[in-house]
Amino acid sequence: MKEEFFIKNIVSKHIGDDAAFVEGFVIASDEFFEDIHFKRDWFSLKEIAIKASLVNLSDIVVKNAKAKYALLSIGFPKSLSLREIKELANGFNEAAKLYSYEIIGGDTIKNDKIAITMTFIGETKRVISRKAKLNELVAFTGNLGSVKKDLNRLLRGAKISKNSKFKRPILRDKFFYKASRYITSALDISDGLFKELERVSKVSNVGFEFFQNFDKRVGCSGEEYEILFTFPKKYLLTIKNIAKLTRTPITIFAKTKRGKFKSICKENHF
């Protein structure tokens, strides 16, 4: 995979995750480009700005950090009116207010299409990595599969609900911050459940014993931005109680074991 090949050729002790942990700070950067990540007729401009913010915030949350600052760089097509630019700005401001961070700078350029790059800086007292341990329970928040279904509908020219997670991801921050002290490893499901399990497998040298099976519709559904996490069995009741308290659906579907896991999903980068 070209993405992994490129990353391996960058000299850095911090690279290898969607966010870097450096001296108490978690730093994450992500891109959101027209006709690559979205089409203009799928989203309002405000929805574009909010989703661009949330998909990046997701990487901060699963590190057990809280966003403090963000840098925003954006390319504007010449065709965008001042009213439309204001609508984009309103979306970025709404996300910043909702998650209590400040946009402190960035860059703007003229571009053929809307191109958004955001870098978030968060703080944490206990960072959580992707590295799981043997004999831990494996779970995810929410329900998986709806995003792939909605994307396929859009590609066919159909409409989707304004409440679709494809339009506005649901960040499970309230659950995660309360449960974080009991969680060993975590990452967001951006490339599909099976791909994220492969990442955990590689970094942790573990496989998985499944309690239930998932078809490709569920296992390969990307851009879900639910949280995949592992935790010791002794905290099962505690995790369930926190999920109930925060009204967060969770599915406990496997435990870690010795072995390896390989995703069966097609790559969606490059």
Coordinates of C-alpha atoms in Angstrom, one line a residue:
M1 CA 0.0 0.0 0.0
K2 CA 1.5 3.3 -1.1
E3 CA 0.3 5.2 2.0
E4 CA 2.1 2.8 4.4
F5 CA 5.2 2.8 2.1
F6 CA 5.4 6.6 2.2
I7 CA 5.0 6.8 6.0
K8 CA 7.7 4.2 6.6
N9 CA 10.1 6.4 4.5
I10 CA 9.6 9.4 6.8
V11 CA 12.2 9.5 9.6
S12 CA 10.3 10.2 12.9
K13 CA 9.8 8.4 16.2
H14 CA 6.2 9.8 16.4
I15 CA 4.7 8.6 13.1
G16 CA 2.6 5.5 12.9
D17 CA -0.8 6.5 14.2
D18 CA -3.5 9.0 13.2
A19 CA -2.3 11.3 15.9
A20 CA 1.1 12.0 17.5
F21 CA 1.7 12.3 21.3
V22 CA 4.4 14.8 22.0
E23 CA 5.2 16.0 25.6
G24 CA 1.6 15.9 26.8
F25 CA 0.0 17.1 23.6
V26 CA -1.9 15.1 21.0
I27 CA -1.6 16.5 17.5
A28 CA -3.7 15.3 14.6
S29 CA -4.0 16.5 11.0
D30 CA -6.5 15.5 8.3
E31 CA -7.6 16.6 4.9
F32 CA -11.1 16.9 3.4
F33 CA -11.2 17.5 -0.4
E34 CA -14.0 18.0 -2.8
D35 CA -14.6 15.1 -5.2
I36 CA -12.3 12.9 -3.1
H37 CA -14.0 12.9 0.3
F38 CA -17.3 14.5 -0.7
K39 CA -19.3 16.0 -3.5
R40 CA -20.9 19.4 -3.3
D41 CA -24.4 18.2 -4.1
W42 CA -24.2 15.8 -1.1
F43 CA -23.6 18.4 1.6
S44 CA -24.4 22.0 2.4
L45 CA -21.4 24.2 2.9
K46 CA -22.0 24.2 6.6
E47 CA -22.2 20.4 6.7
I48 CA -18.9 20.2 4.9
A49 CA -17.2 22.4 7.5
I50 CA -18.7 20.5 10.4
K51 CA -17.8 17.1 9.0
A52 CA -14.2 18.2 8.2
S53 CA -13.9 19.3 11.8
L54 CA -15.4 16.2 13.4
V55 CA -13.4 13.6 11.4
N56 CA -10.3 15.2 12.7
L57 CA -11.5 15.7 16.2
S58 CA -12.2 11.9 16.3
D59 CA -8.5 11.2 16.3
I60 CA -8.1 13.5 19.3
V61 CA -10.9 11.9 21.2
V62 CA -9.6 8.3 20.8
K63 CA -6.3 9.4 22.2
N64 CA -8.1 10.4 25.4
A65 CA -7.3 14.1 24.7
K66 CA -9.4 17.2 24.6
A67 CA -8.9 19.6 21.7
K68 CA -7.6 23.1 22.7
Y69 CA -6.5 24.6 19.4
A70 CA -6.9 24.1 15.7
L71 CA -5.2 25.3 12.5
L72 CA -7.3 25.6 9.4
S73 CA -6.1 25.8 5.8
I74 CA -8.6 26.0 3.1
G75 CA -8.7 26.4 -0.7
F76 CA -11.6 28.4 -2.2
P77 CA -12.9 28.0 -5.7
K78 CA -13.3 31.4 -7.4
S79 CA -17.0 30.7 -7.9
L80 CA -17.7 30.8 -4.1
S81 CA -19.6 33.9 -3.1
L82 CA -19.0 35.8 0.1
R83 CA -22.3 34.4 1.5
E84 CA -21.1 30.9 0.8
I85 CA -17.7 31.5 2.4
K86 CA -19.6 32.8 5.4
E87 CA -21.6 29.6 5.6
L88 CA -18.4 27.6 5.6
A89 CA -17.0 29.8 8.4
N90 CA -20.2 29.3 10.4
G91 CA -19.8 25.5 10.2
F92 CA -16.2 25.7 11.5
N93 CA -17.3 28.1 14.3
E94 CA -20.2 25.8 15.3
A95 CA -17.9 22.8 15.7
A96 CA -15.3 24.8 17.7
K97 CA -18.0 26.1 20.1
L98 CA -19.5 22.6 20.5
Y99 CA -16.1 21.0 21.4
S100 CA -14.6 24.1 23.2
Y101 CA -11.5 24.7 21.1
E102 CA -10.2 27.8 19.3
I103 CA -9.2 28.1 15.7
I104 CA -5.9 30.1 16.0
G105 CA -4.7 30.3 12.4
G106 CA -3.9 28.6 9.2
D107 CA -3.9 29.6 5.5
T108 CA -6.2 30.4 2.6
I109 CA -5.6 29.9 -1.1
K110 CA -7.5 30.0 -4.4
N111 CA -8.2 26.5 -5.6
D112 CA -10.2 24.8 -8.3
K113 CA -12.3 23.0 -5.6
I114 CA -12.9 23.2 -1.9
A115 CA -9.8 21.8 -0.1
I116 CA -9.7 21.7 3.7
T117 CA -6.8 20.7 5.9
M118 CA -7.1 20.9 9.7
T119 CA -4.6 20.3 12.4
F120 CA -5.8 19.9 16.0
I121 CA -3.8 20.2 19.2
G122 CA -5.2 18.5 22.3
E123 CA -4.1 17.9 25.8
T124 CA -4.2 14.6 27.9
K125 CA -2.9 13.3 31.2
R126 CA -3.1 9.7 30.0
V127 CA -2.7 9.0 26.3
I128 CA -4.3 5.8 24.9
S129 CA -2.5 4.0 22.1
R130 CA -3.6 1.3 19.6
K131 CA -1.6 -1.4 21.5
A132 CA -3.9 -4.1 23.0
K133 CA -3.0 -6.9 25.4
L134 CA -3.7 -10.6 25.3
N135 CA -7.0 -11.9 26.6
E136 CA -8.8 -8.5 26.5
L137 CA -12.3 -7.9 25.4
V138 CA -12.8 -6.1 22.1
A139 CA -15.8 -3.7 21.5
F140 CA -17.1 -0.9 19.3
T141 CA -19.5 1.9 20.0
G142 CA -22.7 2.5 18.0
N143 CA -23.8 0.5 15.0
L144 CA -21.8 -0.2 11.9
G145 CA -22.8 -0.5 8.2
S146 CA -25.1 2.5 7.7
V147 CA -22.4 4.7 6.3
K148 CA -21.5 2.3 3.5
K149 CA -25.2 1.9 2.7
D150 CA -25.8 5.7 2.6
L151 CA -22.7 6.3 0.5
N152 CA -23.9 3.7 -2.0
R153 CA -27.3 5.5 -2.1
L154 CA -25.6 8.8 -2.9
L155 CA -23.4 7.3 -5.6
R156 CA -26.7 6.0 -7.2
G157 CA -28.1 9.6 -7.1
A158 CA -30.5 8.9 -4.3
K159 CA -31.0 11.0 -1.1
I160 CA -30.1 10.1 2.4
S161 CA -31.3 11.2 5.8
K162 CA -30.1 14.5 7.2
N163 CA -29.2 12.5 10.3
S164 CA -27.0 10.1 8.5
K165 CA -23.6 9.5 10.1
F166 CA -22.1 9.9 6.6
K167 CA -23.2 13.6 6.8
R168 CA -22.4 14.2 10.5
P169 CA -20.3 11.6 12.4
I170 CA -21.3 10.9 16.0
L171 CA -18.3 11.3 18.3
R172 CA -18.7 9.2 21.4
D173 CA -16.6 11.5 23.5
K174 CA -18.8 11.5 26.7
F175 CA -18.6 7.7 26.9
F176 CA -14.9 7.5 26.0
Y177 CA -13.7 10.1 28.5
K178 CA -15.6 8.4 31.3
A179 CA -14.4 4.9 30.3
S180 CA -10.9 5.8 29.3
R181 CA -9.3 4.8 32.7
Y182 CA -10.5 1.2 32.0
I183 CA -9.5 1.1 28.3
T184 CA -6.2 -0.3 27.1
S185 CA -6.3 0.6 23.4
A186 CA -8.5 2.5 21.0
L187 CA -8.8 3.9 17.5
D188 CA -11.7 5.3 15.5
I189 CA -13.2 3.3 12.7
S190 CA -12.4 5.5 9.7
D191 CA -11.4 2.7 7.2
G192 CA -13.8 0.0 8.4
L193 CA -13.9 -2.4 11.3
F194 CA -11.8 -5.1 9.7
K195 CA -9.1 -2.6 8.6
E196 CA -8.9 -1.2 12.1
L197 CA -8.7 -4.7 13.6
E198 CA -5.8 -5.4 11.3
R199 CA -4.0 -2.3 12.6
V200 CA -4.5 -3.4 16.2
S201 CA -3.2 -6.8 15.3
K202 CA -0.1 -5.5 13.7
V203 CA 0.9 -3.1 16.5
S204 CA -0.1 -5.5 19.3
N205 CA 0.9 -8.9 17.8
V206 CA -2.5 -10.3 18.6
G207 CA -5.4 -12.0 16.8
F208 CA -9.0 -12.2 17.7
E209 CA -11.5 -14.8 18.8
F210 CA -14.9 -13.6 17.6
F211 CA -18.1 -14.1 19.5
Q212 CA -20.1 -13.0 16.5
N213 CA -19.5 -12.7 12.8
F214 CA -19.8 -9.6 10.6
D215 CA -20.4 -9.6 6.9
K216 CA -18.4 -7.2 4.6
R217 CA -21.3 -4.7 4.6
V218 CA -20.6 -4.1 8.3
G219 CA -16.8 -5.0 8.5
C220 CA -15.8 -2.9 5.5
S221 CA -18.0 0.2 6.1
G222 CA -15.6 3.1 6.4
E223 CA -16.1 6.7 7.7
E224 CA -18.1 5.3 10.6
Y225 CA -16.0 7.2 13.2
E226 CA -17.3 4.9 15.9
I227 CA -14.7 3.8 18.5
L228 CA -13.0 0.4 18.5
F229 CA -11.5 -0.4 21.9
T230 CA -10.1 -3.1 24.1
F231 CA -10.3 -3.5 27.9
P232 CA -9.5 -6.1 30.6
K233 CA -12.4 -8.5 31.3
K234 CA -12.6 -7.4 35.0
Y235 CA -14.0 -4.1 33.8
L236 CA -16.8 -5.5 31.8
L237 CA -19.6 -4.4 34.2
T238 CA -18.0 -1.0 34.6
I239 CA -17.8 -0.4 30.8
K240 CA -21.4 -1.6 30.4
N241 CA -22.6 0.8 33.2
I242 CA -20.8 3.8 31.6
A243 CA -22.3 2.9 28.3
K244 CA -25.7 2.9 29.9
L245 CA -25.1 6.1 31.8
T246 CA -24.0 7.9 28.6
R247 CA -26.7 6.2 26.4
T248 CA -24.0 4.8 24.2
P249 CA -24.7 1.5 22.3
I250 CA -21.7 -0.8 22.5
T251 CA -21.0 -4.2 21.0
I252 CA -18.6 -6.5 22.7
F253 CA -17.7 -9.0 19.9
A254 CA -14.3 -10.6 20.5
K255 CA -11.3 -11.2 22.7
T256 CA -7.7 -10.9 21.8
K257 CA -5.6 -14.0 21.5
R258 CA -2.2 -15.0 20.1
G259 CA -2.2 -14.8 16.3
K260 CA -2.7 -12.3 13.5
F261 CA -5.7 -10.8 11.7
K262 CA -5.8 -9.7 8.1
S263 CA -8.6 -7.4 6.7
I264 CA -10.6 -8.7 3.7
C265 CA -11.6 -5.2 2.6
K266 CA -10.4 -3.4 -0.4
E267 CA -8.0 -0.5 0.3
N268 CA -9.6 2.9 0.1
H269 CA -6.4 5.0 -0.1
F270 CA -4.7 5.6 -3.5

